[in-house]
Coordinates of C-alpha atoms in Angstrom, one line a residue:
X1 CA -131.7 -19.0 -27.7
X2 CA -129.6 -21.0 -25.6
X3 CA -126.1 -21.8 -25.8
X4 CA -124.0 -25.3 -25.3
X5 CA -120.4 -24.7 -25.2
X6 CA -118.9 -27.8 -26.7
X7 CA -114.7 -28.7 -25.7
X8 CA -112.8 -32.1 -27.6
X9 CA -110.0 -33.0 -25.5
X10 CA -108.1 -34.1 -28.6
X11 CA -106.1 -31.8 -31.2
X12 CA -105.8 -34.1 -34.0
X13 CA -107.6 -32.9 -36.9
X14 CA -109.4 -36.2 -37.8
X15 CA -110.7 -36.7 -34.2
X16 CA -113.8 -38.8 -33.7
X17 CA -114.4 -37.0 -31.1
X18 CA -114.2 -33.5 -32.6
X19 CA -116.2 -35.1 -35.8
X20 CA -118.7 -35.9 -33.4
X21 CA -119.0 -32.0 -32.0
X22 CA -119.0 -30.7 -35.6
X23 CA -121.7 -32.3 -36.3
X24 CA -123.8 -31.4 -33.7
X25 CA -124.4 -27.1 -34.8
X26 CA -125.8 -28.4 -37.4
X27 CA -128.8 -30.5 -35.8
X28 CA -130.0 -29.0 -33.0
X29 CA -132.7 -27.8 -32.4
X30 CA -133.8 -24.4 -33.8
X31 CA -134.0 -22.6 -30.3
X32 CA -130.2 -24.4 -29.2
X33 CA -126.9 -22.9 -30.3
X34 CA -123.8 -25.4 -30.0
X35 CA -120.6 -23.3 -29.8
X36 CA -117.6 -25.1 -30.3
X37 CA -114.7 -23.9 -27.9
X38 CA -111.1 -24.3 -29.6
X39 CA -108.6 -25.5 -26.9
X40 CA -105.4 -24.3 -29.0
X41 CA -104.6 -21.5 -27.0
X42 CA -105.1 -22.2 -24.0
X43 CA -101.9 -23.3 -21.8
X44 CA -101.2 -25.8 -19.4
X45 CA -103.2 -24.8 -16.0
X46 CA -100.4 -22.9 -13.7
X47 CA -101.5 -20.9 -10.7
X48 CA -98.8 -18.3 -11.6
X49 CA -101.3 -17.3 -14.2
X50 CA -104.7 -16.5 -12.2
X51 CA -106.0 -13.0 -11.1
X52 CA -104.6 -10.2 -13.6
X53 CA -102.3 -12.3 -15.0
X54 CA -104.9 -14.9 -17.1
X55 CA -104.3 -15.9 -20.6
X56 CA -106.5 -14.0 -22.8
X57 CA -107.5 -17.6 -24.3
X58 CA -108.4 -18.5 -20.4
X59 CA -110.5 -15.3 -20.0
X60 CA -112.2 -16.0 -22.8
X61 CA -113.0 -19.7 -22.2
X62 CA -114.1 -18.9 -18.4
X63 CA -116.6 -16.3 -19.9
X64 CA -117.9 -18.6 -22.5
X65 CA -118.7 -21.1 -19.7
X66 CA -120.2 -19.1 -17.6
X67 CA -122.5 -18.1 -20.0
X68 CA -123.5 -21.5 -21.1
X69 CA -126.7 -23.3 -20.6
X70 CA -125.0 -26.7 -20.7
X71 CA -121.4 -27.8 -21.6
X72 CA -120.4 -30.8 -23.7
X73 CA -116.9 -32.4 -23.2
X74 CA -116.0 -34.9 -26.1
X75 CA -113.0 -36.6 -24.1
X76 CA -111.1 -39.5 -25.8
X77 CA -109.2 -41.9 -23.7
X78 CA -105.7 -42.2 -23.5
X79 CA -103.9 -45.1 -22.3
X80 CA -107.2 -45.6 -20.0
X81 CA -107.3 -42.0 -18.9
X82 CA -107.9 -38.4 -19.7
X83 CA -106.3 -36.7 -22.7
X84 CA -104.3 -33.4 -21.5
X85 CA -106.2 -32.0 -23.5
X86 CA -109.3 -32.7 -21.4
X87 CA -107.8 -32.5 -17.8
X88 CA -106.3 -28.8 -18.7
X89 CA -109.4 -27.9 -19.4
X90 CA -111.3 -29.0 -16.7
X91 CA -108.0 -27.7 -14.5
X92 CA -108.9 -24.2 -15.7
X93 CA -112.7 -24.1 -15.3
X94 CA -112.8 -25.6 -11.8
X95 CA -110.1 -22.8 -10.6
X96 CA -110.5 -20.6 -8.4
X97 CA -112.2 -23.7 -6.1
X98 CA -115.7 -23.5 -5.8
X99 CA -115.6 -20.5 -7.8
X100 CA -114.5 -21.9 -11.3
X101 CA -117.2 -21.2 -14.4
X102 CA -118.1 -24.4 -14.8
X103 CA -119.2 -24.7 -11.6
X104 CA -123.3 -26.0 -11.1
X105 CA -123.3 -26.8 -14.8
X106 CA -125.4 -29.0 -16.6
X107 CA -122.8 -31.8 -18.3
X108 CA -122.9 -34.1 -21.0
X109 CA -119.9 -36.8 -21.7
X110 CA -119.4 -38.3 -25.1
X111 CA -116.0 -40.6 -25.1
X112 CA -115.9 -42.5 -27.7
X113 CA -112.5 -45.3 -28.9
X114 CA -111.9 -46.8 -32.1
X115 CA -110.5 -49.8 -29.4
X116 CA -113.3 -52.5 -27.9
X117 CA -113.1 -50.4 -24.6
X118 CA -115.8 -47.5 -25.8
X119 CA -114.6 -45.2 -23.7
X120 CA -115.8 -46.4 -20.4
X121 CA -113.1 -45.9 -17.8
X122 CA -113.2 -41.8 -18.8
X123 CA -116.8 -41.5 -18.9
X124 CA -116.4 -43.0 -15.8
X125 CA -113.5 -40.7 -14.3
X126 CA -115.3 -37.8 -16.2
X127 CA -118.8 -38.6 -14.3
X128 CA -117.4 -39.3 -11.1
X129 CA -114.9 -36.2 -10.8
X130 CA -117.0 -33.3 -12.4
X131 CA -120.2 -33.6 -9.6
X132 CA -117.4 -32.8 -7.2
X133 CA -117.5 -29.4 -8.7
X134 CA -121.5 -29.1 -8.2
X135 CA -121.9 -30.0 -12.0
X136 CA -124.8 -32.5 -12.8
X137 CA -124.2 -35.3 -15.7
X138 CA -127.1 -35.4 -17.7
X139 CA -126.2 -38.0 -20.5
X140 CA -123.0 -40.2 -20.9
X141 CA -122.2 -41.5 -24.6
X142 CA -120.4 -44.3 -25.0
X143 CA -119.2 -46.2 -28.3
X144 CA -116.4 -49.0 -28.8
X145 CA -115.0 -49.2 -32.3
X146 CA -116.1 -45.4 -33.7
X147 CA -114.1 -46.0 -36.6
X148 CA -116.6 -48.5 -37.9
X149 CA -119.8 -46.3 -36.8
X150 CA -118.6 -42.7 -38.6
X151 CA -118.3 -42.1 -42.5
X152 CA -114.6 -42.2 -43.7
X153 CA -114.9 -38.6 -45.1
X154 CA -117.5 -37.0 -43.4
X155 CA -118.9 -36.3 -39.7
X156 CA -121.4 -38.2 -40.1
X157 CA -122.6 -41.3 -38.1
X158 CA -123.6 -44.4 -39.8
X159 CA -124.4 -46.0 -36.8
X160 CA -127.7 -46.5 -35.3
X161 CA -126.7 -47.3 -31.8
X162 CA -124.3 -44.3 -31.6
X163 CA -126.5 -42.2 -33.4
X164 CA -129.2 -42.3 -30.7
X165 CA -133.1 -43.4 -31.3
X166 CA -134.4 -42.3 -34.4
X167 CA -137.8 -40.5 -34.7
X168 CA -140.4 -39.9 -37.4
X169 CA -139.3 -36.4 -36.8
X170 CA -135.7 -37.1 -36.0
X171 CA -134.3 -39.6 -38.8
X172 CA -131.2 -37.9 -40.2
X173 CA -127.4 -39.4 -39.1
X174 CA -127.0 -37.8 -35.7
X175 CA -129.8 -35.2 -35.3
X176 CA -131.6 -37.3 -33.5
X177 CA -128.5 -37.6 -30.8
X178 CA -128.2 -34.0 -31.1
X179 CA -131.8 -32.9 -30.3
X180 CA -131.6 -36.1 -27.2
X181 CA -128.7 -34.3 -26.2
X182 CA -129.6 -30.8 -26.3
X183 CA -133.0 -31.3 -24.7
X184 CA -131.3 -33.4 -21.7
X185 CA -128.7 -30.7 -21.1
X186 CA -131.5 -28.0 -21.3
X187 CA -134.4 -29.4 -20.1
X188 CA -133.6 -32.1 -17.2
X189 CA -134.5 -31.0 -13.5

């Protein structure tokens, strides 16, 4: 079995993007566990708290990573930029340098806005800072106007674009995004 450790970089309860992660347990494939990492304890990043002195939250999000076959962040854009959220958490996995547990990952990117922008200028930031930690991006998702594209009450996505190619064997909301993304995150070289 493998393991995908999915992260949201937002804490509001109706996120997109942690709608988007939710779903994605769900429809992967049989042999792929996604494990969704909750962010809420986990402090601001401060040196002071390295060597004995980590968080338990910390130690436990470090281990998770390390153990992960690939890592999903779902980072929304703020004001044209990372959430906290998401920078913390990349702060904390990159530390000690070149030693952090998410370094040589395998990565994929879903940012997502309810806004025209789509979340382009932090799937940019995201794929242009995380390489410099030995990670590879293996897939970018990108989607202007989510609001439109996911079910009022549900985690589902109504959209086709967002949703990915459909299959004969893949035609359910999502799953089809899910198995793309679990296969690229497992199986690229």
């Amino acid at each position: 079995m493998k393991t995908l450790v999915a992260f949201t970089g937002s804490t509001r309860s109706a996120s997109f993007h942690t709608r988007i992660i939710n779903a994605l347990p769900a429809l992967a494939p049989d042999d792929v566990r996604v494990a969704f990492f909750d962010l809420t304890d986990v402090p601001f990043y401060n040196q002071d708290l390295e060597g004995d002195a980590q968080p338990p939250a910390v130690v436990a999000m470090r281990a998770a990573v390390a153990e992960a076959d690939g890592i999903i962040f779902a980072a929304p854009e703020y004001n044209g930029s990372f959430s906290a959220l998401t920078k913390n958490t990349v702060d904390w996995l990159t530390r000690p340098m070149k030693q952090g547990a998410l370094m040589g990952k395998k990565i994929m990117v879903i940012a997502v806005t309810p806004g025209p922008g789509g979340g382009q200028r932090i799937a940019k930031t995201m794929n242009d800072l995380l390489p410099l930690f030995g990670n590879e991006i293996v897939a970018t998702v990108t989607s202007p106007t989510v609001n439109e594209k996911m079910g009022a009450d549900s985690d589902t996505v109504t959209d086709d674009e967002l949703a990915g190619q459909r299959s004969e064997e893949h035609t359910s909301e999502l799953q089809s995004l899910a198995y793309l993304v679990c296969r690229l995150l497992l199986e690229k070289k």
